[in-house]
Amino acid sequence: MGNLLTLLFTGLLLHSVSAVVLEDFQVAQPPPVPRDAKQCTLQILQRDFAFSFGSAEVVTFSPPTDCGLPGSWSGITLNLTVTSNGTQFDRLGIFTFQNVEIWRTSTPEPSRGDGIIWTYIKDVTRYIPLFAKPGTFILQLDNLIQPGLDGIYSTTVHATFYASSAAHPPAKKADLIIPLSTFANNTGDDASVPPSFSLNVTLPQNSVGIYAELYASGNGNEEFWYFNAPNQFLPDLPPGITFGQGPFRELRVLVEDQLAGVAFPYATIFTGGIIPTVWRPITSYGALDLPTYFLDLSPFIPVLVDGKPHKITLDMSSAEDDHTVLQNWFVSGLLQVITDSSQKRTIGSIKSYSADPFAQTSASVSTGANGDVNFTVTATHKIHIESEYLSGSGKSTHVTWTQDLQYSNIQNYLKNGSVQNVFQHAQGNCVSLHNDIVAVADSFSYPLNINITLLSSNGSSFNAAFDHSYNRDLLPSPLITGSKISENQISSGFFNISPAGNTGNGTNANTFEYIDADGNTYGRKVTALLNNITFDVQSGNLAPVTVRQSTSVDQGLFEGSHARLPGGRVVS
Ligand SMILES: *[C@@H]1O[C@H](CO)[C@@H](O)[C@H](O)[C@H]1NC(C)=O
Ligand SMILES: *[C@@H]1O[C@H](CO)[C@@H](O)[C@H](O)[C@H]1NC(C)=O
Ligand SMILES: *[C@@H]1O[C@H](CO)[C@@H](O)[C@H](O)[C@H]1NC(C)=O
Ligand SMILES: *[C@@H]1O[C@H](CO)[C@@H](O)[C@H](O)[C@H]1NC(C)=O
Ligand SMILES: *[C@@H]1O[C@H](CO)[C@@H](O)[C@H](O)[C@H]1NC(C)=O
Ligand SMILES: *[C@@H]1O[C@H](CO)[C@@H](O)[C@H](O)[C@H]1NC(C)=O
Ligand SMILES: *[C@@H]1O[C@H](CO)[C@@H](O)[C@H](O)[C@H]1NC(C)=O
Ligand SMILES: *[C@@H]1O[C@H](CO)[C@@H](O)[C@H](O)[C@H]1NC(C)=O
Ligand SMILES: *[C@@H]1O[C@H](CO)[C@@H](O)[C@H](O)[C@H]1NC(C)=O
Ligand SMILES: *[C@@H]1O[C@H](CO)[C@@H](O)[C@H](O)[C@H]1NC(C)=O
């Protein structure tokens, strides 16, 4: 023990001489904003998130006046740059502006010595109507400082506005953005479900298009929701190995208690997920920019435009008999509304409605004499809604909204639960047509495989391997450019928890392709081995002109890393 400690300590001293700050990043396309446009960059906030639980950063933000008339911009990006040095868990970050959630992120776990830094450039062009006026900007980043946790997230957020011109016309924008939020003025505006979250919303009477965007992430006992077991099979499993309520999750939107649409969530793995050292310096896909979900609520225009408040509900349901999930999911959303040029009320009716309130599901189990347990959960959900409406200016619209979604989840609990594997696949097609023109389209496929092997009976050391994809051909609404992303991450690593300092390693191979309807392209192949970038090629017309020098950081000791496993097990 003494020798080992000495060795580790010497190693640390050597590293502090030779190492450099670790630059973490999530692979993503650079925002397709015009680089040659006039730009105005303003600082929104600067904050050291130390003990910040319940103490969000709340500032007033006003748009620039020297990049054209407010709202006339061709694009807007946010630059989040954070440094940290010490020990800390990953934390969720929720950006709210004008009571609308505009970005959900999470923090890479820091390390001590030279620490870490990351920058993420987020495209917020679709929120131009919010940025056109002064308002309250809130960054909620609930961090804890306590014995054993001293990592502070030192955070700066800038906004860059891109002026429009003949070459770069103003970005398309909604006439109005309506929050589906808690309207809190002192913290993030997402709601914690269960129970379901409902609010009353009043739409303009001349609405002719209503497009929803939804935010959702599983946290607490729902962080590894895809590893949860159906309640009926829990008695077959070794105790404490995972949670109940099954692995199927469906985000539902209801209008006046009638189902309007659903989303099968992508499984974002946070950077403390299972093997923290696998997610350095390449984070899991989505960790810095969680995907959101898009539905066309236009078929409900006939119900919503009477000038009265209407109840809209967001909830998360499971495949269990009572459809409930554990604590907790953070959800919020917004409606991008298009209004008619006349002030007159839109009139119409829902012509056809075919949707079960919940997905159709099945579950089966196979148990072996040796105690092995395998189970499978499947789900499908089909929705078809048709409406017709006539705008005040005399345009009639026939709108259809169709969703056809499939889901399967197979889990293996082998060798007394020391092997725990999940094979999940959520996929589907969603499309809305307005007079036969596609308005919203989402073809997605999210295969996920994770194999965990515990190497000691007390669970203090383990291996895991991940194969995770995000394939999505998405047109979010007629206001937002459609894009296609093919993303795959294959990664694996080892982690050991010890009072003398956690150790671990990891490899990560990330392949990413982006193409959009405006002709922008971006590709990246990047691999890492134990904090070192071993291969990195970017391509496409969005690729940076000068490619960043890859950093080499050799840190064998991961004192800063905290791992979490399914079932709330372990581990600090
Ligand atoms: C982002 O902001 C940081 C400072 O907070 C700055 O150093 C960096 O250059 C900015 N990155 C871009 C791409 O604007
Ligand atoms: C990180 O924090 C440690 C103390 O925990 C300190 O010794 C070290 O100098 C810090 N590194 C940087 C880059 O500030
Ligand atoms: C937030 O502030 C707005 C405007 O002052 C107010 O209408 C709203 O009720 C406040 N929200 C809460 C939850 O207090
Ligand atoms: C919506 O408004 C109705 C009528 O004023 C009220 O009874 C109901 O509680 C409100 N619902 C919510 C979720 O605020
Ligand atoms: C469970 O699945 C594993 C992996 O496919 C297989 O080797 C094993 O035989 C299965 N056991 C049972 C009881 O179904
Ligand atoms: C499982 O645990 C039992 C009792 O603790 C033990 O006898 C058996 O050898 C273990 N089996 C395996 C495959 O580890
Ligand atoms: C866990 O068990 C391993 C041996 O299998 C041992 O080396 C280690 O100290 C144990 N860890 C804890 C925290 O008990
Ligand atoms: C997980 O284990 C299965 C069965 O042994 C194997 O086919 C699959 O490739 C493994 N997954 C990863 C990501 O290594
Ligand atoms: C990670 O550590 C484990 C355990 O020491 C070792 O077996 C494995 O080869 C290491 N992997 C890499 C990529 O260094
Ligand atoms: C990381 O790269 C540095 C510099 O090339 C090298 O010295 C070090 O051995 C590498 N570390 C690993 C774990 O490969």
GROMACS .gro file of C-alpha atoms and ligand atoms in nm, residues 21 84-86 111-115 150, ligand 2:
model
   24
   21VAL     CA    1  -0.513   2.161  -1.939
   84SER     CA    2  -1.273   2.348  -1.366
   85ASN     CA    3  -0.995   2.207  -1.149
   86GLY     CA    4  -1.073   1.957  -0.875
  111SER     CA    5  -0.968   1.657  -1.287
  112ARG     CA    6  -0.720   1.814  -1.050
  113GLY     CA    7  -0.386   1.962  -1.139
  114ASP     CA    8  -0.414   2.153  -1.462
  115GLY     CA    9  -0.790   2.097  -1.474
  150ASP     CA   10  -1.435   2.090  -0.456
  574LIG     C1   11  -0.566   2.323  -0.933
  574LIG     O1   12  -0.593   2.313  -0.795
  574LIG     C2   13  -0.481   2.268  -0.719
  574LIG     C3   14  -0.524   2.259  -0.573
  574LIG     O2   15  -0.624   2.163  -0.559
  574LIG     C4   16  -0.365   2.365  -0.731
  574LIG     O3   17  -0.252   2.312  -0.668
  574LIG     C5   18  -0.334   2.384  -0.880
  574LIG     O4   19  -0.236   2.484  -0.895
  574LIG     C6   20  -0.458   2.426  -0.957
  574LIG     N1   21  -0.428   2.433  -1.098
  574LIG     C7   22  -0.453   2.540  -1.171
  574LIG     C8   23  -0.420   2.529  -1.315
  574LIG     O5   24  -0.499   2.642  -1.125
   0.00000   0.00000   0.00000
